[in-house]
PDB file of C-alpha atoms in Angstrom:
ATOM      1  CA  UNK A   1     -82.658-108.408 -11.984  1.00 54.00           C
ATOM      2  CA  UNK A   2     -85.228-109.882  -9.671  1.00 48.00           C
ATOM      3  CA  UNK A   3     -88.519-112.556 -10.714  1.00 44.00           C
ATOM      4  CA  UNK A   4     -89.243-116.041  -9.236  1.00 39.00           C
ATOM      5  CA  UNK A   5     -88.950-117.062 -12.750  1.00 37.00           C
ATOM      6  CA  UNK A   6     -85.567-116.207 -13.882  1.00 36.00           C
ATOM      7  CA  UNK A   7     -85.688-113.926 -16.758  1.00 40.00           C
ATOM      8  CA  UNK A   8     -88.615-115.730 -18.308  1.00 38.00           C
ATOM      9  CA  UNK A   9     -91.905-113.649 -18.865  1.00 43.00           C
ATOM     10  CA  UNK A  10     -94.295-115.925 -20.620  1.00 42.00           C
ATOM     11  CA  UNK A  11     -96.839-118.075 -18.951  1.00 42.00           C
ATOM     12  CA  UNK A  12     -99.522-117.127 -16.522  1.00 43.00           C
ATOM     13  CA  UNK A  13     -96.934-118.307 -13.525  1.00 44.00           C
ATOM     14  CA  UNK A  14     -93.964-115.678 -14.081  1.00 53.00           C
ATOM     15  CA  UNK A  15     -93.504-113.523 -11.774  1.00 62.00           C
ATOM     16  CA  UNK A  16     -93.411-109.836 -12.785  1.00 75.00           C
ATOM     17  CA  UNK A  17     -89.451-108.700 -13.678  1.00 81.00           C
ATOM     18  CA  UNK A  18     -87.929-105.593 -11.823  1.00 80.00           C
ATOM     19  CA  UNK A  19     -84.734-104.647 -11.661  1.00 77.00           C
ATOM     20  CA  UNK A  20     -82.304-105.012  -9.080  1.00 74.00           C
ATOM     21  CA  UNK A  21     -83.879-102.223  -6.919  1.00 67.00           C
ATOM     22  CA  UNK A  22     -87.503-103.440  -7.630  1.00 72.00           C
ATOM     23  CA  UNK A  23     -87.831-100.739 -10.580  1.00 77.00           C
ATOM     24  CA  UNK A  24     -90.762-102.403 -13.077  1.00 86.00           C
ATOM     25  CA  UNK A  25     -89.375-104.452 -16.205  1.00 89.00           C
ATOM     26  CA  UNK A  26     -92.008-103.886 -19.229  1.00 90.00           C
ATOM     27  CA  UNK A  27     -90.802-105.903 -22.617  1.00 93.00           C
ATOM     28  CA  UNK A  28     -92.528-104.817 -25.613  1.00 92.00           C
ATOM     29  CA  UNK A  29     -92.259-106.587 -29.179  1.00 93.00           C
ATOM     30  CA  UNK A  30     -92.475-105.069 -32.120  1.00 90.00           C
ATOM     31  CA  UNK A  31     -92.846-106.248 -35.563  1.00 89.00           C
ATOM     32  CA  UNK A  32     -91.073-103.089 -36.950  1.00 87.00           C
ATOM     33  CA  UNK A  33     -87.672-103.652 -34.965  1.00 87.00           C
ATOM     34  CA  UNK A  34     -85.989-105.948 -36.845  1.00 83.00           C
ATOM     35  CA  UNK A  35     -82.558-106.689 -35.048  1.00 83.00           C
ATOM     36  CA  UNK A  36     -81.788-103.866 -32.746  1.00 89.00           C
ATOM     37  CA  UNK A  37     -82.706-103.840 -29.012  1.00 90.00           C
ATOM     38  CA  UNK A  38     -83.220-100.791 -27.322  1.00 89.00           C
ATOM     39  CA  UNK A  39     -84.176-100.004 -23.193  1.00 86.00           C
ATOM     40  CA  UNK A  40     -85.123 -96.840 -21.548  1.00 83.00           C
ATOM     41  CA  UNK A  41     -86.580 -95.695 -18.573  1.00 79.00           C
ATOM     42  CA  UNK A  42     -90.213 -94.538 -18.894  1.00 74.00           C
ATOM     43  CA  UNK A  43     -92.360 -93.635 -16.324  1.00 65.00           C
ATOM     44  CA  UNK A  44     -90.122 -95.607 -13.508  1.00 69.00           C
ATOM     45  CA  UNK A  45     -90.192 -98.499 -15.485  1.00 77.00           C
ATOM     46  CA  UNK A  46     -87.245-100.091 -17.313  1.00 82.00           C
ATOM     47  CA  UNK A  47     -88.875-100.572 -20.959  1.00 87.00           C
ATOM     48  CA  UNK A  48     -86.862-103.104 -23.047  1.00 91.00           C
ATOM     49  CA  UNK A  49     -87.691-102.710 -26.561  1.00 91.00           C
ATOM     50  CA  UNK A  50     -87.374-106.123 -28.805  1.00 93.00           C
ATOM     51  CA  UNK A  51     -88.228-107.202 -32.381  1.00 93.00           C
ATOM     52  CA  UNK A  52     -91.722-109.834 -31.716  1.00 92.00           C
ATOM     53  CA  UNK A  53     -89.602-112.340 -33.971  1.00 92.00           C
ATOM     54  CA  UNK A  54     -87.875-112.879 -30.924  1.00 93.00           C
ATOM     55  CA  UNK A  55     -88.051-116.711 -29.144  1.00 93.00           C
ATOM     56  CA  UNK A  56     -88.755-116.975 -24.934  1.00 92.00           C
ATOM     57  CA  UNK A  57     -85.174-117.251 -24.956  1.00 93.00           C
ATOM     58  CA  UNK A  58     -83.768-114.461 -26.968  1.00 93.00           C
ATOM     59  CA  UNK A  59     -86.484-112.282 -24.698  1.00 92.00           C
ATOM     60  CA  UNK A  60     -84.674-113.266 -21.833  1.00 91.00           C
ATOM     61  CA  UNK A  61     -81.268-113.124 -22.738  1.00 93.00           C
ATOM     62  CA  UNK A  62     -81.400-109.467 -23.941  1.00 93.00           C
ATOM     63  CA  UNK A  63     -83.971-108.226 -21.154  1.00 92.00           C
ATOM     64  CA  UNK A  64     -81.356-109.375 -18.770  1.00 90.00           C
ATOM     65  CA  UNK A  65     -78.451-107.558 -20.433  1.00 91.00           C
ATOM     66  CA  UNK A  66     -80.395-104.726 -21.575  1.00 90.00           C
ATOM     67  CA  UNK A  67     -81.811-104.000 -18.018  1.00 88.00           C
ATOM     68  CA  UNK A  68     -77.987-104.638 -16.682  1.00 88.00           C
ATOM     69  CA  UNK A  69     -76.473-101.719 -18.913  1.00 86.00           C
ATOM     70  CA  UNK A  70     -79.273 -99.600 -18.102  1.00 80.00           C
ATOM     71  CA  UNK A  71     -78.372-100.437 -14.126  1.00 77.00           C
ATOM     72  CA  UNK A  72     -74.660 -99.635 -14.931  1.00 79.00           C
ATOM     73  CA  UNK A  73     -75.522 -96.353 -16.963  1.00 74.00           C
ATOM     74  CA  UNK A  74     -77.366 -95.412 -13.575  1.00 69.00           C
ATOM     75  CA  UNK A  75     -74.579 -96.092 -11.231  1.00 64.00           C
ATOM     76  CA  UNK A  76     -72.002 -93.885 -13.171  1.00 64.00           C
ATOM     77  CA  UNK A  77     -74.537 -90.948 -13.654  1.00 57.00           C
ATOM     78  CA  UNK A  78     -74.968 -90.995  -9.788  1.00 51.00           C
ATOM     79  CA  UNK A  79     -71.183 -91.064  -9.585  1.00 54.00           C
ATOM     80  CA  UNK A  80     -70.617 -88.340 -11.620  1.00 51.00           C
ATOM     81  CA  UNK A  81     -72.547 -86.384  -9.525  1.00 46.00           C
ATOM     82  CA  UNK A  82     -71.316 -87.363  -6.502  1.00 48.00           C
ATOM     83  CA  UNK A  83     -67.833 -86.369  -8.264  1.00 59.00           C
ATOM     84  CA  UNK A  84     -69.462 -82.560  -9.989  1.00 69.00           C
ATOM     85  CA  UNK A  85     -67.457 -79.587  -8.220  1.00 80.00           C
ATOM     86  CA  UNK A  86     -70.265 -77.725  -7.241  1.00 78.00           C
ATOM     87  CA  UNK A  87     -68.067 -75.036  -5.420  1.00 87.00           C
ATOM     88  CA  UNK A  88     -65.013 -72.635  -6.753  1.00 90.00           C
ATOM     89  CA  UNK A  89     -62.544 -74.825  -4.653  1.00 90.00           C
ATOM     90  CA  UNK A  90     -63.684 -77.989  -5.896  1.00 90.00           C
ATOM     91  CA  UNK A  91     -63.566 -76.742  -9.189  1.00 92.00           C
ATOM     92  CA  UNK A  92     -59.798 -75.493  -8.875  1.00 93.00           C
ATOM     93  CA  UNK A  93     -58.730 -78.792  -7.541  1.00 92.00           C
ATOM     94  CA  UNK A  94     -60.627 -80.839 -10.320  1.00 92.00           C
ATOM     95  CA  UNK A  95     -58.801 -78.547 -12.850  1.00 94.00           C
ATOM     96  CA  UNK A  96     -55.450 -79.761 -11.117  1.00 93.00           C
ATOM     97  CA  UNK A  97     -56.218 -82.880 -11.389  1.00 91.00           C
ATOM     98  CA  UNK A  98     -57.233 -82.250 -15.006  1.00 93.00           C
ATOM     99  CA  UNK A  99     -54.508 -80.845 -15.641  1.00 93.00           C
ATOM    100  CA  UNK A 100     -51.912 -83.728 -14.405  1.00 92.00           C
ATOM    101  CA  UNK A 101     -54.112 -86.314 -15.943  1.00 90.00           C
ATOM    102  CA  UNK A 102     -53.613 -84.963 -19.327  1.00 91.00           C
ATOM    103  CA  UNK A 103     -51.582 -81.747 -19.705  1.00 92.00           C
ATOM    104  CA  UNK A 104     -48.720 -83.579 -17.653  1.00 91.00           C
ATOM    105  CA  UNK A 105     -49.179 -81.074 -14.440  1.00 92.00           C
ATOM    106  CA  UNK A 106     -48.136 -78.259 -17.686  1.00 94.00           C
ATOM    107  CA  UNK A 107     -51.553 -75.682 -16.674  1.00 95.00           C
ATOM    108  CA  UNK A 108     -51.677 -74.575 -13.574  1.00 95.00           C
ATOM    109  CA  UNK A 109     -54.359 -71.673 -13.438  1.00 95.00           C
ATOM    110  CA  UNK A 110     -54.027 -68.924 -10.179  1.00 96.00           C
ATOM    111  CA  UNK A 111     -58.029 -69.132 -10.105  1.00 95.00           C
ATOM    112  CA  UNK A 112     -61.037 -71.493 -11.570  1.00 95.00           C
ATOM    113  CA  UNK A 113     -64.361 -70.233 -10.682  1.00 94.00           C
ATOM    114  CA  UNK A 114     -68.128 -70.761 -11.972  1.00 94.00           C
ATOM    115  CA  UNK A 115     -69.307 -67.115 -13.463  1.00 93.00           C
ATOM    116  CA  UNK A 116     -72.984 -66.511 -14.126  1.00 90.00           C
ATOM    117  CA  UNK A 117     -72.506 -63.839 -16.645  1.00 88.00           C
ATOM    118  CA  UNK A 118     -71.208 -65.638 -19.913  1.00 79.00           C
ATOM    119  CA  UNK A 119     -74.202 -66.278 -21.982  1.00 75.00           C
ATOM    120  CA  UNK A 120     -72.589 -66.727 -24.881  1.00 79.00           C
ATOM    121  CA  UNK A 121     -69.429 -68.602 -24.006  1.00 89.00           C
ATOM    122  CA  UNK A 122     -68.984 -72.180 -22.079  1.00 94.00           C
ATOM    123  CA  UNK A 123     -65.905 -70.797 -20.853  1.00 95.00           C
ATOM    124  CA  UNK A 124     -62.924 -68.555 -20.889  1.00 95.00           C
ATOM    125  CA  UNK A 125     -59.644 -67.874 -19.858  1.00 95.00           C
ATOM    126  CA  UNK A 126     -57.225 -65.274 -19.306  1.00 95.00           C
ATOM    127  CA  UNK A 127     -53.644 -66.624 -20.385  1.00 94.00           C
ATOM    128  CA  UNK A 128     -51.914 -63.521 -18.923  1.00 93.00           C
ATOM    129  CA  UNK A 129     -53.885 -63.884 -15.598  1.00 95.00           C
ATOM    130  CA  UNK A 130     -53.704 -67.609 -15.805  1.00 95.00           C
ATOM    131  CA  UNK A 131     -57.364 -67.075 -14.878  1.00 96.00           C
ATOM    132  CA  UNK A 132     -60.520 -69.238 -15.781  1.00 97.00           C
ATOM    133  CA  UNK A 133     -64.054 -69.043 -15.707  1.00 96.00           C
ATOM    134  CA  UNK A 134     -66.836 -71.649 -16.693  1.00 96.00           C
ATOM    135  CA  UNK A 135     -70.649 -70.745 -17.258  1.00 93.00           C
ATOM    136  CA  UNK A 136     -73.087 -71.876 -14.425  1.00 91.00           C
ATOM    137  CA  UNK A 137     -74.685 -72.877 -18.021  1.00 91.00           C
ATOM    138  CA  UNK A 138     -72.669 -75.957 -17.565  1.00 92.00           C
ATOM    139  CA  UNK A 139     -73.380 -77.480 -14.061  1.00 89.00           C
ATOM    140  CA  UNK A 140     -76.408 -79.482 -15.017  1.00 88.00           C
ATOM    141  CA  UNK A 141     -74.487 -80.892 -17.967  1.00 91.00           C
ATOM    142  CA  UNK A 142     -72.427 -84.430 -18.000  1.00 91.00           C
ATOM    143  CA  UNK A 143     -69.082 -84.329 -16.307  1.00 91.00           C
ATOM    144  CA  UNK A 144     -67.055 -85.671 -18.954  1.00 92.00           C
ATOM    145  CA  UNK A 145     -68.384 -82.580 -21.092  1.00 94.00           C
ATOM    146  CA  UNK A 146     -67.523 -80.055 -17.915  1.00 94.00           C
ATOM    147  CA  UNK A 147     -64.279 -81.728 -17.937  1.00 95.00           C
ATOM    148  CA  UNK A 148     -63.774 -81.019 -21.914  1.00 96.00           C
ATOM    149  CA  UNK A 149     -64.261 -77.291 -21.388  1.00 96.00           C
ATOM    150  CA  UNK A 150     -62.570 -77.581 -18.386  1.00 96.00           C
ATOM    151  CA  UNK A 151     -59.368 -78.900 -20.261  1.00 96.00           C
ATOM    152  CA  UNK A 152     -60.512 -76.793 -23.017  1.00 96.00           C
ATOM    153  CA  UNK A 153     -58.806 -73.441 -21.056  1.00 97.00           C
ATOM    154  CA  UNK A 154     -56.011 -75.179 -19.211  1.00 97.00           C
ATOM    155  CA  UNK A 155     -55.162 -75.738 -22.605  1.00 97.00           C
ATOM    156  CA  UNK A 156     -55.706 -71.754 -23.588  1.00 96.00           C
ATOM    157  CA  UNK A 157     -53.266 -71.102 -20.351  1.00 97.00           C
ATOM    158  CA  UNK A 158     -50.484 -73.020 -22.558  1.00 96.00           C
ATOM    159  CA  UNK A 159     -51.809 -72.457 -26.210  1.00 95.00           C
ATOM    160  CA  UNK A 160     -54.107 -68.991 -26.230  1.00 93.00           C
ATOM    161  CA  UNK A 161     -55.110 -69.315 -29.802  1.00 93.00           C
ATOM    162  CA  UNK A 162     -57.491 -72.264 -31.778  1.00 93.00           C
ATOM    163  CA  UNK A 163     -54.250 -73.480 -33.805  1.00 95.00           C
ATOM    164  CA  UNK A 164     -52.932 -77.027 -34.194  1.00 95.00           C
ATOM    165  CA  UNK A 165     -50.842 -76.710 -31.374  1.00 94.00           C
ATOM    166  CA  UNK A 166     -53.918 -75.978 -29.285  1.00 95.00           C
ATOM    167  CA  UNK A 167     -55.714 -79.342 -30.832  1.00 94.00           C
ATOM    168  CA  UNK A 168     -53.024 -81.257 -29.475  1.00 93.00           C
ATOM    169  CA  UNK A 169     -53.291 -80.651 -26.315  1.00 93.00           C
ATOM    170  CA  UNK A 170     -56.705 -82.060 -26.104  1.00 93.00           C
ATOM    171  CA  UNK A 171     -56.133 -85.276 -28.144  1.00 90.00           C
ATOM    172  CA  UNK A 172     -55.266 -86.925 -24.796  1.00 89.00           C
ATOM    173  CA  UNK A 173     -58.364 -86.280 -23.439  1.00 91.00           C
ATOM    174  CA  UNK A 174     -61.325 -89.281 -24.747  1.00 90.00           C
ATOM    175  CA  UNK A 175     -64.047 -87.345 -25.000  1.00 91.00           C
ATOM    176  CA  UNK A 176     -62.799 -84.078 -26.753  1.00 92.00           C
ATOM    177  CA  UNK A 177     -65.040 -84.847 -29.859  1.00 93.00           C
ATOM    178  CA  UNK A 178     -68.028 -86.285 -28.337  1.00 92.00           C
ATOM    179  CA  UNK A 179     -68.079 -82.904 -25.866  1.00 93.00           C
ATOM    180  CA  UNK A 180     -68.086 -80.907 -28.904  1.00 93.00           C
ATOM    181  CA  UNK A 181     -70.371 -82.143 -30.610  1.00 93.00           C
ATOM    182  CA  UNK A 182     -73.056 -82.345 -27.651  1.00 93.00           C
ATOM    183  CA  UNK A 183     -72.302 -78.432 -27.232  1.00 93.00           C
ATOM    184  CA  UNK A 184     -72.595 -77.619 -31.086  1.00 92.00           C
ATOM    185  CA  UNK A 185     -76.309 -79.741 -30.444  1.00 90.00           C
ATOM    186  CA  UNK A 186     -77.345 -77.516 -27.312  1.00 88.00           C
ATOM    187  CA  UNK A 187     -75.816 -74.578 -28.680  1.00 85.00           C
ATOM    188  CA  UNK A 188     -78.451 -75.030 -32.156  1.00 80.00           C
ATOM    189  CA  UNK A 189     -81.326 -75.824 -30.054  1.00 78.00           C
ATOM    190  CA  UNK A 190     -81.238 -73.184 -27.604  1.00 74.00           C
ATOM    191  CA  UNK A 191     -80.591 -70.680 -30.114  1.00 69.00           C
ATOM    192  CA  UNK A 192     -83.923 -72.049 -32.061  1.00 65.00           C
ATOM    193  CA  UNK A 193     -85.940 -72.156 -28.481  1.00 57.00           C
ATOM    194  CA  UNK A 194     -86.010 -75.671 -28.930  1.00 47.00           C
ATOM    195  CA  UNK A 195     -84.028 -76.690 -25.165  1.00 47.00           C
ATOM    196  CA  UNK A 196     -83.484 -75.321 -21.679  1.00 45.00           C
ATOM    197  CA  UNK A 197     -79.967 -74.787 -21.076  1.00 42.00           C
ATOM    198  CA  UNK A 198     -80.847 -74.517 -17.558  1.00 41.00           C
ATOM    199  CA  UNK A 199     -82.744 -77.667 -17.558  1.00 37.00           C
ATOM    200  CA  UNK A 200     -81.389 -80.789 -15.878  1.00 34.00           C
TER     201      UNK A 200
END
């Protein structure tokens, strides 16, 4: 974070705060926030929410960390973009890799492939075919939740039905219940015309 004052933003003499690649730093106090600190991105500016009971000090201390998470929460978006398989191949190779991370090399499909004609499914697969298909529904999504459904049918190629067996499987993976529940949350908003599915 960049200002000829440090982190400090009182006094006529400060120098406006950016971030690190000269985004706009805008602090606001409130009297309602209490203890929590919150930052977001707003109009191209890094907005760091904090309660007005706050001294010159506190401010800075938690403007500076709160503008450095939102920095590293940047950087690993951007790499998990740069990472996305965008094409069939890459998506056959990340589902190898997948698959050795945490199915021990166990799922190995004959084809992975992005399908635009599942509306109603993330994904499927074909145990007998040792086939796999994932909805183009998914590519604007987060990769760790493309990687869930991802595992999601190497683990069908193994374990075809939803039994405890099947659950297993996917304990190794982190994120299995966080990807869940952000599908459960787009499936219920889409279906009440509340979200784009298609929207980045």
């Amino acid at each position: 974070m960049k200002s000829g004052q440090g982190a400090k933003t009182a006094g006529p003499a400060a120098a406006p705060l950016t971030t690190d690649d000269g985004a706009p730093v805008v602090v606001r106090r409130s009297a309602r926030r209490t203890r929590t600190v919150a930052a977001f991105w707003e109009n191209g500016s890094a907005v760091v929410a904090i309660p007005a009971r706050f001294t010159a000090a506190q401010e800075a201390e938690w403007v500076h960390r709160m503008v450095a998470k939102l920095q590293r929460q940047g950087e690993r978006r951007a790499a998990a973009g740069r990472r996305r398989p965008a094409t069939d191949a890459a998506l056959a190779a990340h589902a190898a890799h997948l698959s050795a991370q945490y199915l021990g090399g166990r799922a190995v499909p004959t084809s992975v492939r992005w399908v635009s004609n599942q509306n109603s499914r993330w994904g499927s697969a074909t145990p007998s075919e040792g086939t796999i298909r994932l909805s183009d529904k998914l590519r604007p999504m987060p990769q760790w939740v493309i990687d869930y459904v991802l595992l999601h049918e190497l683990a069908h190629l193994l374990v075809a039905a939803h039994n405890a067996a099947f659950w297993k499987l996917l304990e190794a993976y982190p994120e299995t219940q966080r990807a869940k529940a952000f599908l459960e949350g787009v499936s219920y908003a889409t279906g009440r015309g509340m979200a784009d599915p298609d929207a980045d």
